[in-house]
Coordinates of C-alpha atoms in Angstrom, one line a residue:
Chain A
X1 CA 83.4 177.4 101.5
X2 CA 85.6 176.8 98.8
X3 CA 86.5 173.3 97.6
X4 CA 90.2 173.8 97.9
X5 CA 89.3 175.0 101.6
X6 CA 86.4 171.8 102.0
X7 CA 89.8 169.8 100.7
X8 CA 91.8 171.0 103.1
X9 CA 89.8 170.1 105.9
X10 CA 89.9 166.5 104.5
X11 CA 93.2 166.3 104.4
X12 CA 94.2 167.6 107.9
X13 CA 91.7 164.8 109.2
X14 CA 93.4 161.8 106.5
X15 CA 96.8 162.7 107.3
X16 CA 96.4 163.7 111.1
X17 CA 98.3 166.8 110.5
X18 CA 96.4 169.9 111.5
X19 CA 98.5 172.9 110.0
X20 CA 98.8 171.3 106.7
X21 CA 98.2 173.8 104.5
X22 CA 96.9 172.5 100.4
X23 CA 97.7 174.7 97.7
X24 CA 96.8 172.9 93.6
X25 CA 100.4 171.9 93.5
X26 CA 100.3 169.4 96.2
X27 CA 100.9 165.7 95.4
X28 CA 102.3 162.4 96.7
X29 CA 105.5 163.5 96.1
X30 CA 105.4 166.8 98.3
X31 CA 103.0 165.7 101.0
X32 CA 104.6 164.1 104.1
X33 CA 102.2 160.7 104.6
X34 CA 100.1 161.0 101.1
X35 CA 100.2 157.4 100.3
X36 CA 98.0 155.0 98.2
X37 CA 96.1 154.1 101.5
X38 CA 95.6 157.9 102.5
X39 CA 94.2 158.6 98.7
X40 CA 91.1 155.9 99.4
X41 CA 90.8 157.2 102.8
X42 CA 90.5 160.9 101.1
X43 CA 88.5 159.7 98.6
X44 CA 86.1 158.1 100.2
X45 CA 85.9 161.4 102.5
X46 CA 84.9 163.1 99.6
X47 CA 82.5 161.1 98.3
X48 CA 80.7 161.7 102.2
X49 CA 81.6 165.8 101.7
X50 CA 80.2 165.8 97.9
X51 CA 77.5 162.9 98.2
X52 CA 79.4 161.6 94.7
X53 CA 81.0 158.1 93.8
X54 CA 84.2 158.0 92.2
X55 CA 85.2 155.0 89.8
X56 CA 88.1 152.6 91.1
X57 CA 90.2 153.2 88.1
X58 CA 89.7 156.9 88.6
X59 CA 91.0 156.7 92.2
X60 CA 94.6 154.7 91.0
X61 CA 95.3 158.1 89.1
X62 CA 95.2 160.7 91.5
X63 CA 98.5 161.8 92.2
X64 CA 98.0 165.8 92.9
X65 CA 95.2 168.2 94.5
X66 CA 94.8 169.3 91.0
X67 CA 93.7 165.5 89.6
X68 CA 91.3 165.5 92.6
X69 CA 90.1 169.1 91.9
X70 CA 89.5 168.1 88.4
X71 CA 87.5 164.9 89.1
X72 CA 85.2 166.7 91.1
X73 CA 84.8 170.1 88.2
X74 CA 81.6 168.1 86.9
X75 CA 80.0 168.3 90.7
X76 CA 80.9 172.2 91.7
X77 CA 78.3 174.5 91.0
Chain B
X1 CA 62.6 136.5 117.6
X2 CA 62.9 138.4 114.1
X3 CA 65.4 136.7 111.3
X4 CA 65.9 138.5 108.7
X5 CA 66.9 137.0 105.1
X6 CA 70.3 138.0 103.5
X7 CA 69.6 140.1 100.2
X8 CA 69.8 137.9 97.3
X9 CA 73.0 138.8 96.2
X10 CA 75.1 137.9 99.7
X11 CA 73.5 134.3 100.3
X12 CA 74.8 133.3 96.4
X13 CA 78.1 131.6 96.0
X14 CA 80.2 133.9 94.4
X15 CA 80.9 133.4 90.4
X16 CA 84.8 132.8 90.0
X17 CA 85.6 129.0 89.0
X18 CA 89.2 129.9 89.0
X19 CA 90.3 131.9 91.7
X20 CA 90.1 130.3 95.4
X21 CA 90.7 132.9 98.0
X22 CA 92.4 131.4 100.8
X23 CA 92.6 133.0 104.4
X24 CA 96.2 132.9 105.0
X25 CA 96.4 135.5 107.8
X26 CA 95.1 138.2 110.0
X27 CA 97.1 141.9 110.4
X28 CA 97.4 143.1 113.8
X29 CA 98.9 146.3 114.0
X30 CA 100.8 146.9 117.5
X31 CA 103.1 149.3 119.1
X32 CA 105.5 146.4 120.7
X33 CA 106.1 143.0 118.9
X34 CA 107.4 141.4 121.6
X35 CA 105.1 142.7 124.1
X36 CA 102.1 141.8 121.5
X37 CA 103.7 138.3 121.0
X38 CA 104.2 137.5 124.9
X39 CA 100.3 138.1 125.2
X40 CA 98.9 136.2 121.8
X41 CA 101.3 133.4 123.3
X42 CA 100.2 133.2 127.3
X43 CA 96.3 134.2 126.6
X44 CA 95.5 132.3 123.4
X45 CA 98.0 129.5 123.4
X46 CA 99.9 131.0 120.0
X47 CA 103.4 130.1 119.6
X48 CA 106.2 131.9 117.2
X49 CA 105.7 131.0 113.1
X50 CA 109.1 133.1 112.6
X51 CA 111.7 135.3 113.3
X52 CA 111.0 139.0 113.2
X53 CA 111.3 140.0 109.7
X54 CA 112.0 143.4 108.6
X55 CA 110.4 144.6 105.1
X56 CA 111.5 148.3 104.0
X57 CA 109.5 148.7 101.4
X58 CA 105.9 147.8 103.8
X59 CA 108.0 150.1 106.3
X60 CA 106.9 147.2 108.6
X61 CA 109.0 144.9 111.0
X62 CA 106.4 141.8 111.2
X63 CA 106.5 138.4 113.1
X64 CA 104.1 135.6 112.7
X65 CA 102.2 133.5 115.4
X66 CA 100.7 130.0 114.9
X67 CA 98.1 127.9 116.8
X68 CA 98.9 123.9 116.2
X69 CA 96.1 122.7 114.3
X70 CA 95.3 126.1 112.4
X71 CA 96.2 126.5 108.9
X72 CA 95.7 130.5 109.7
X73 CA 98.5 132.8 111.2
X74 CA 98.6 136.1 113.0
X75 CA 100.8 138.5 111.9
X76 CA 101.8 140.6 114.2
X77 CA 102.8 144.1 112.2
X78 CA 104.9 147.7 113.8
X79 CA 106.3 150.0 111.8
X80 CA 109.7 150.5 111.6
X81 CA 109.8 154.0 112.8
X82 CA 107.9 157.5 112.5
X83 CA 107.8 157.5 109.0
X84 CA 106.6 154.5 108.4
X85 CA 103.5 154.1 106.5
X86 CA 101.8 152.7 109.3
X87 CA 102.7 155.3 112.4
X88 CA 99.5 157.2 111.1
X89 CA 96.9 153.8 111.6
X90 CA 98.9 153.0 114.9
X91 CA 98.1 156.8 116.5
X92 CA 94.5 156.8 115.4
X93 CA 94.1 153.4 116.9
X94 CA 93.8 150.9 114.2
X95 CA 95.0 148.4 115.2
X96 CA 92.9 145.1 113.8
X97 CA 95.0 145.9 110.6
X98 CA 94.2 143.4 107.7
X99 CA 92.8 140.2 106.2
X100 CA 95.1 138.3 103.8
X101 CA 94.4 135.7 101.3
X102 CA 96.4 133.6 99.4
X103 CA 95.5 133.0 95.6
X104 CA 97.1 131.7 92.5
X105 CA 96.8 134.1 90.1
X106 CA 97.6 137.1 91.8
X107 CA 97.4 139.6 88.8
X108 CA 94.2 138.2 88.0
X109 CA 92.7 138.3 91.6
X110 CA 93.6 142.1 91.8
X111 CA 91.8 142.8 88.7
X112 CA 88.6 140.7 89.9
X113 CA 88.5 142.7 93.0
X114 CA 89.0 146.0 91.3
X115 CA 85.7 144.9 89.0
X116 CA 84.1 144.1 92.5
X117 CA 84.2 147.5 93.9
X118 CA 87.9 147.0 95.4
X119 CA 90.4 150.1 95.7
X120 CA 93.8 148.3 94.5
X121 CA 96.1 150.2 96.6
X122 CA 99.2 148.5 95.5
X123 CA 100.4 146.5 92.4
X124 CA 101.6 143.2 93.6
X125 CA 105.4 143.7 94.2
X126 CA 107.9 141.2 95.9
X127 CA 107.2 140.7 99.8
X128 CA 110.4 140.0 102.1
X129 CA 108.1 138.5 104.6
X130 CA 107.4 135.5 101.7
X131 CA 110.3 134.9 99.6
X132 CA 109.6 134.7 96.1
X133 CA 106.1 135.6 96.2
X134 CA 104.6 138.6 95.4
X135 CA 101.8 140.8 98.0
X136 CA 99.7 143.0 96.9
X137 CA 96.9 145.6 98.7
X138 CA 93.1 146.5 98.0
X139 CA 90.7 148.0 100.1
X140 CA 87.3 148.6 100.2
X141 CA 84.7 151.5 101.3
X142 CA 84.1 150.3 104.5
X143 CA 87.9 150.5 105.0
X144 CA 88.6 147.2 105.1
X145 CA 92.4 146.2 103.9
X146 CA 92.9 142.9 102.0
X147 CA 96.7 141.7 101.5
X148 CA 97.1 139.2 98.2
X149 CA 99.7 136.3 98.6
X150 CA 100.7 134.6 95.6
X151 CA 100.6 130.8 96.5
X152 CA 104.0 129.1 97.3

């Protein structure tokens, strides 16, 4: 499974919306209910999905599925 | 009958000498103020703290009830319509909403948390519930939301 795919499946849950379909450009400003309380809810989702930790400070600056994608480079093997 | 100590770490005080956190109020998140209100009032002997106060930028129409005696108020919280922030809690049933503490030092507070393993989910910003204060929002990873009120 791919991550954008594992991502996706995250997201649906987060933002109760099951057809939404994530692409790299995605971001706060183009996804309906992406807010600062969805981001901790997603993040701590993938910190369950990944079995990582993400810093606090990290978390205040993800703003796109590209910011998360790059936080998690160092995990995906 | 087994007791079981507290690790260390949870039966110490904890190390600020500045900041006091004060339990101001509790977040109820409901579909109907009034309806919400009625009950708090005839079941638990809560009367209405305000009017119903509109805040657009919490997306949040809010009203608070107080018990006489009881320095701490429930607020009761609804959002203000489908896209408020708060529709998505409501439909997945959240409805025990938050914890809010006053402190003095806001800015300072938010950073203490944030070195304690707090999420700050928003910068404090002026609140239209609390005129000329400031609210802002952390939460942790067991999901628990904590509004800051600056002190009067």
């Amino acid at each position: 499974m791919n991550d954008l795919y594992r991502l996706q499946f995250i997201f649906r849950d987060v933002l109760d919306n099951p057809n939404l379909i994530l692409n790299e450009t995605t971001s706060v400003e183009n996804c309906q209910g992406w807010d600062s309380v969805a981001t901790v809810q997603m993040v701590l989702a993938i910190e369950n999905e990944y079995n990582i930790r993400f810093k606090t400070d990290e978390v205040a600056r993800i703003r796109s599925v590209s910011d998360i994608l790059r936080f998690l480079n160092p995990y995906i093997t | 009958m087994v007791r079981e100590n507290f690790p260390k770490a949870m039966s110490q005080n904890y190390d600020s000498k500045s900041l006091f956190f004060k339990l101001h109020h509790i977040g109820h998140l409901v579909k109907d103020l009034r309806v919400a209100a009625d009950d708090y009032v005839a079941r638990f002997g809560y009367s209405l703290g305000s009017s119903i106060i509109e805040d657009p930028v919490q997306t949040a129409r809010v009203v608070f009830l107080r018990q006489p005696g009881v320095t701490c108020l429930i607020e009761l919280v609804t959002p203000t319509g489908p896209d408020s922030k708060l529709e998505n809690a409501l439909r997945k049933g959240i409805t025990l909403h938050h914890l809010c503490y006053e402190i003095d030092d806001i800015h300072a507070a938010c950073e203490y948390l944030r070195e304690r393993n707090m999420f700050l989910i928003s910068t404090p910003v002026s609140a239209v519930a609390f005129p000329g204060r400031k609210i802002a929002w952390l939460m942790d990873r067991g999901g628990l939301l904590i509004e800051l009120l600056e002190t009067a």
